[in-house]
Coordinates of C-alpha atoms in Angstrom, one line a residue:
M296 CA 106.9 69.2 81.4
T297 CA 110.2 67.3 82.5
N298 CA 111.0 63.6 81.3
G299 CA 107.2 63.2 80.6
Q300 CA 106.2 64.4 83.9
I301 CA 104.1 67.4 83.9
N302 CA 104.8 69.7 87.1
W303 CA 101.9 72.3 87.6
M304 CA 103.2 75.7 87.7
C305 CA 100.9 78.8 87.4
G306 CA 97.4 79.8 86.4
G307 CA 96.4 81.5 83.1
S308 CA 93.3 82.7 81.0
L309 CA 92.1 81.8 77.5
L310 CA 92.0 85.0 75.3
N311 CA 90.3 82.8 72.7
D312 CA 90.4 79.4 71.4
I313 CA 93.8 79.4 70.8
Y314 CA 95.7 81.7 73.1
V315 CA 96.3 82.1 76.8
I316 CA 97.4 85.1 79.0
T317 CA 99.9 84.7 82.1
A318 CA 102.3 86.0 84.1
A319 CA 106.1 86.2 82.5
H320 CA 107.8 85.1 85.7
C321 CA 106.1 81.9 85.4
L322 CA 108.1 80.9 82.3
E323 CA 111.3 83.0 82.7
S324 CA 113.3 80.1 84.2
A325 CA 112.8 77.9 81.1
V326 CA 111.6 79.9 78.0
N327 CA 112.6 77.0 76.0
G328 CA 110.7 74.6 78.1
N329 CA 108.0 72.0 77.0
Y330 CA 104.7 73.7 78.5
V331 CA 101.3 72.2 78.7
V332 CA 98.3 74.3 79.3
R333 CA 95.4 72.2 81.1
V334 CA 91.8 73.5 80.5
G335 CA 88.7 72.4 81.9
E336 CA 90.0 71.6 85.2
H337 CA 88.0 72.3 88.4
D338 CA 89.0 69.7 90.9
I339 CA 92.2 67.3 90.6
R340 CA 90.6 64.7 92.5
V341 CA 87.8 64.2 90.2
Q342 CA 88.9 63.0 86.2
N343 CA 85.4 63.5 84.6
G344 CA 86.6 63.6 80.9
G345 CA 86.2 67.4 80.8
Q346 CA 89.9 68.1 81.0
E347 CA 92.3 68.3 78.6
N348 CA 96.0 69.0 78.0
I349 CA 97.2 71.3 75.2
A350 CA 100.9 71.5 74.1
V351 CA 102.3 75.0 73.9
S352 CA 103.4 75.6 70.4
R353 CA 105.0 79.2 71.0
L354 CA 105.4 81.8 73.7
R355 CA 106.1 85.2 74.1
L356 CA 107.1 87.1 77.3
H357 CA 106.6 90.8 77.2
P358 CA 110.1 92.2 75.6
S359 CA 110.4 94.9 78.5
Y360 CA 110.0 92.3 81.4
G361 CA 112.9 92.7 83.9
G362 CA 112.0 90.2 86.6
Q363 CA 112.3 90.6 90.5
S364 CA 115.0 93.3 90.0
R365 CA 112.6 95.5 88.4
N366 CA 109.7 95.0 90.8
F367 CA 108.0 92.4 88.3
I368 CA 107.0 95.4 85.8
H369 CA 105.7 94.0 82.6
D370 CA 104.8 90.6 84.1
I371 CA 102.6 89.4 81.3
A372 CA 103.2 86.4 78.6
I373 CA 101.3 85.2 75.7
L374 CA 101.2 81.4 74.9
R375 CA 99.8 80.0 71.8
L376 CA 98.2 76.6 71.9
S377 CA 99.2 73.7 69.5
K378 CA 95.3 73.1 68.8
A379 CA 92.3 75.1 69.1
V380 CA 90.4 74.6 72.4
T381 CA 86.8 73.3 72.3
F382 CA 84.6 76.0 74.2
R383 CA 81.8 74.5 76.6
S384 CA 80.5 75.3 79.8
K385 CA 83.4 75.3 82.0
V386 CA 86.2 76.4 79.4
L387 CA 85.4 79.8 78.0
P388 CA 87.5 82.8 77.1
V389 CA 87.8 86.1 79.4
C390 CA 86.9 89.5 78.1
L391 CA 89.9 91.9 77.5
P392 CA 89.4 95.6 79.0
V393 CA 89.7 98.6 76.6
V394 CA 93.0 100.3 76.4
S395 CA 94.0 102.0 79.6
E396 CA 90.7 101.0 81.5
E397 CA 91.4 100.8 85.3
P398 CA 88.3 100.1 87.7
A399 CA 88.4 102.7 90.7
A400 CA 89.7 101.9 94.2
G401 CA 87.0 99.8 96.1
T402 CA 85.8 98.2 92.8
R403 CA 84.9 94.7 93.9
C404 CA 86.6 92.1 92.2
I405 CA 87.1 88.2 91.9
V406 CA 90.7 86.4 91.9
T407 CA 90.8 82.7 91.0
G408 CA 93.7 80.3 91.3
W409 CA 95.1 77.1 92.6
G410 CA 97.7 78.5 95.2
L411 CA 98.3 78.1 98.7
M412 CA 95.6 77.9 101.4
G413 CA 97.5 78.3 104.4
K414 CA 100.5 75.8 104.0
V415 CA 98.3 73.4 101.8
Q416 CA 98.1 73.3 97.9
A417 CA 94.5 73.6 96.6
V418 CA 93.2 70.7 94.9
K419 CA 90.1 72.5 93.8
L420 CA 90.1 75.6 92.1
Q421 CA 89.6 78.5 94.3
Q422 CA 88.0 82.1 94.2
G423 CA 88.2 85.0 96.5
N424 CA 86.2 88.3 96.7
V425 CA 88.7 91.3 96.6
Q426 CA 88.6 94.9 96.0
I427 CA 90.9 97.4 93.9
I428 CA 93.4 99.2 96.5
S429 CA 94.8 102.6 95.2
R430 CA 98.3 102.7 94.3
S431 CA 99.1 105.3 97.0
T432 CA 97.8 103.1 99.7
C433 CA 99.1 100.0 98.6
G434 CA 101.8 98.8 101.1
T435 CA 103.4 96.0 99.2
A436 CA 105.8 98.0 97.0
P437 CA 105.8 100.9 94.7
I438 CA 103.3 100.6 92.0
A439 CA 103.8 101.4 88.6
A440 CA 101.2 102.6 86.2
S441 CA 101.3 99.2 84.4
Q442 CA 100.3 97.5 87.8
V443 CA 97.2 97.4 90.2
C444 CA 96.8 96.7 93.8
A445 CA 93.9 94.3 94.9
G446 CA 93.1 92.4 98.4
T447 CA 91.3 93.1 101.3
V448 CA 92.2 95.6 104.3
D449 CA 92.7 92.8 106.8
G450 CA 94.2 90.4 104.3
S451 CA 91.5 87.7 105.1
V452 CA 91.4 87.1 101.3
D453 CA 94.5 87.2 99.2
A454 CA 96.4 85.9 96.3
C455 CA 99.3 83.6 97.3
S456 CA 102.1 81.1 96.0
G457 CA 100.8 79.0 93.1
D458 CA 98.0 81.6 92.1
S459 CA 100.5 83.4 89.5
G460 CA 99.4 84.1 86.1
G461 CA 95.6 83.7 87.4
P462 CA 93.3 86.3 86.5
L463 CA 91.6 89.2 88.5
V464 CA 88.3 90.0 87.0
C465 CA 85.8 93.0 87.8
Q466 CA 82.4 93.6 86.3
N467 CA 82.5 96.5 84.1
S468 CA 80.0 99.3 85.5
T469 CA 78.7 99.8 82.1
T470 CA 78.4 96.7 80.3
R471 CA 78.1 94.5 83.2
K472 CA 80.6 92.1 81.7
W473 CA 83.3 90.6 83.7
V474 CA 86.5 91.9 82.4
V475 CA 90.1 90.6 83.2
Q476 CA 91.7 93.5 84.9
G477 CA 94.5 91.9 86.4
L478 CA 97.2 88.9 86.4
V479 CA 98.5 87.7 89.8
S480 CA 102.1 89.1 89.6
F481 CA 103.7 89.1 93.5
G482 CA 103.0 89.8 96.8
P483 CA 105.3 90.9 100.1
S484 CA 108.1 88.9 100.9
A485 CA 106.5 88.0 104.2
G486 CA 104.2 85.9 102.6
C487 CA 100.4 86.3 101.5
G488 CA 97.3 87.3 103.7
I489 CA 99.1 90.2 105.4
P490 CA 97.0 93.2 106.4
R491 CA 97.6 96.2 104.5
M492 CA 100.1 94.4 102.2
P493 CA 97.9 93.0 99.5
A494 CA 98.9 91.4 96.1
V495 CA 100.0 93.4 93.2
Y496 CA 98.7 92.2 89.6
T497 CA 99.8 93.3 86.0
K498 CA 97.4 95.7 84.9
V499 CA 95.7 94.1 81.8
S500 CA 94.5 97.3 80.1
F501 CA 97.9 98.5 79.9
Y502 CA 98.9 95.8 77.4
V503 CA 95.8 95.6 75.0
P504 CA 97.5 96.8 72.2
W505 CA 100.8 94.3 72.8
I506 CA 98.4 91.4 73.4
K507 CA 96.2 92.3 70.0
S508 CA 99.5 92.8 68.1
L509 CA 100.7 89.2 69.0
T510 CA 97.0 87.5 68.4
A511 CA 96.5 89.3 65.1
N512 CA 93.6 91.2 66.7
A513 CA 91.6 88.0 67.0
V514 CA 90.7 88.8 70.7

């Protein structure tokens, strides 16, 4: 928020009624900025009273995050809200994976966000069906153990600019629960929707112990 004006930046997910998970690169340029989280939004053209802006009281970037120069490894941050969210039908927390859980290549998942659709910023929350792509065949960049690739072979569905920090959720094959497995991190420099060059996500399961340490095991 600058001079009282809110500039929307990235996506995120509620971990519980007080903590939000997002990408560190969304916050690195202004760690001491006045951030606001908007919950309950679905279509920015429609204000039906279900939306709420809540100030961020504290933020923590992962201590080992090194930015683009380190290939966005450890691109994860936790926000603490200034007051608790009231859960309702369109405002609910995500489920965390177990430590080191990783969906197999080919697993079908869903990515959601407010990013570009072609050259136009989305005004309605979008979701796309993608699948996990193995690190050995991900053509975007060398992928670390703390990252995961997801997209489509032909690039027809992909995360794009403005989707950063948003969730990649996959259905657990045993519990059938939808679990947040990734956070939109980065894509190829050529842009989004490039065949055989899918988006790269921060692998959430790699950071479960860190997340729980910051949230006092409340998630």
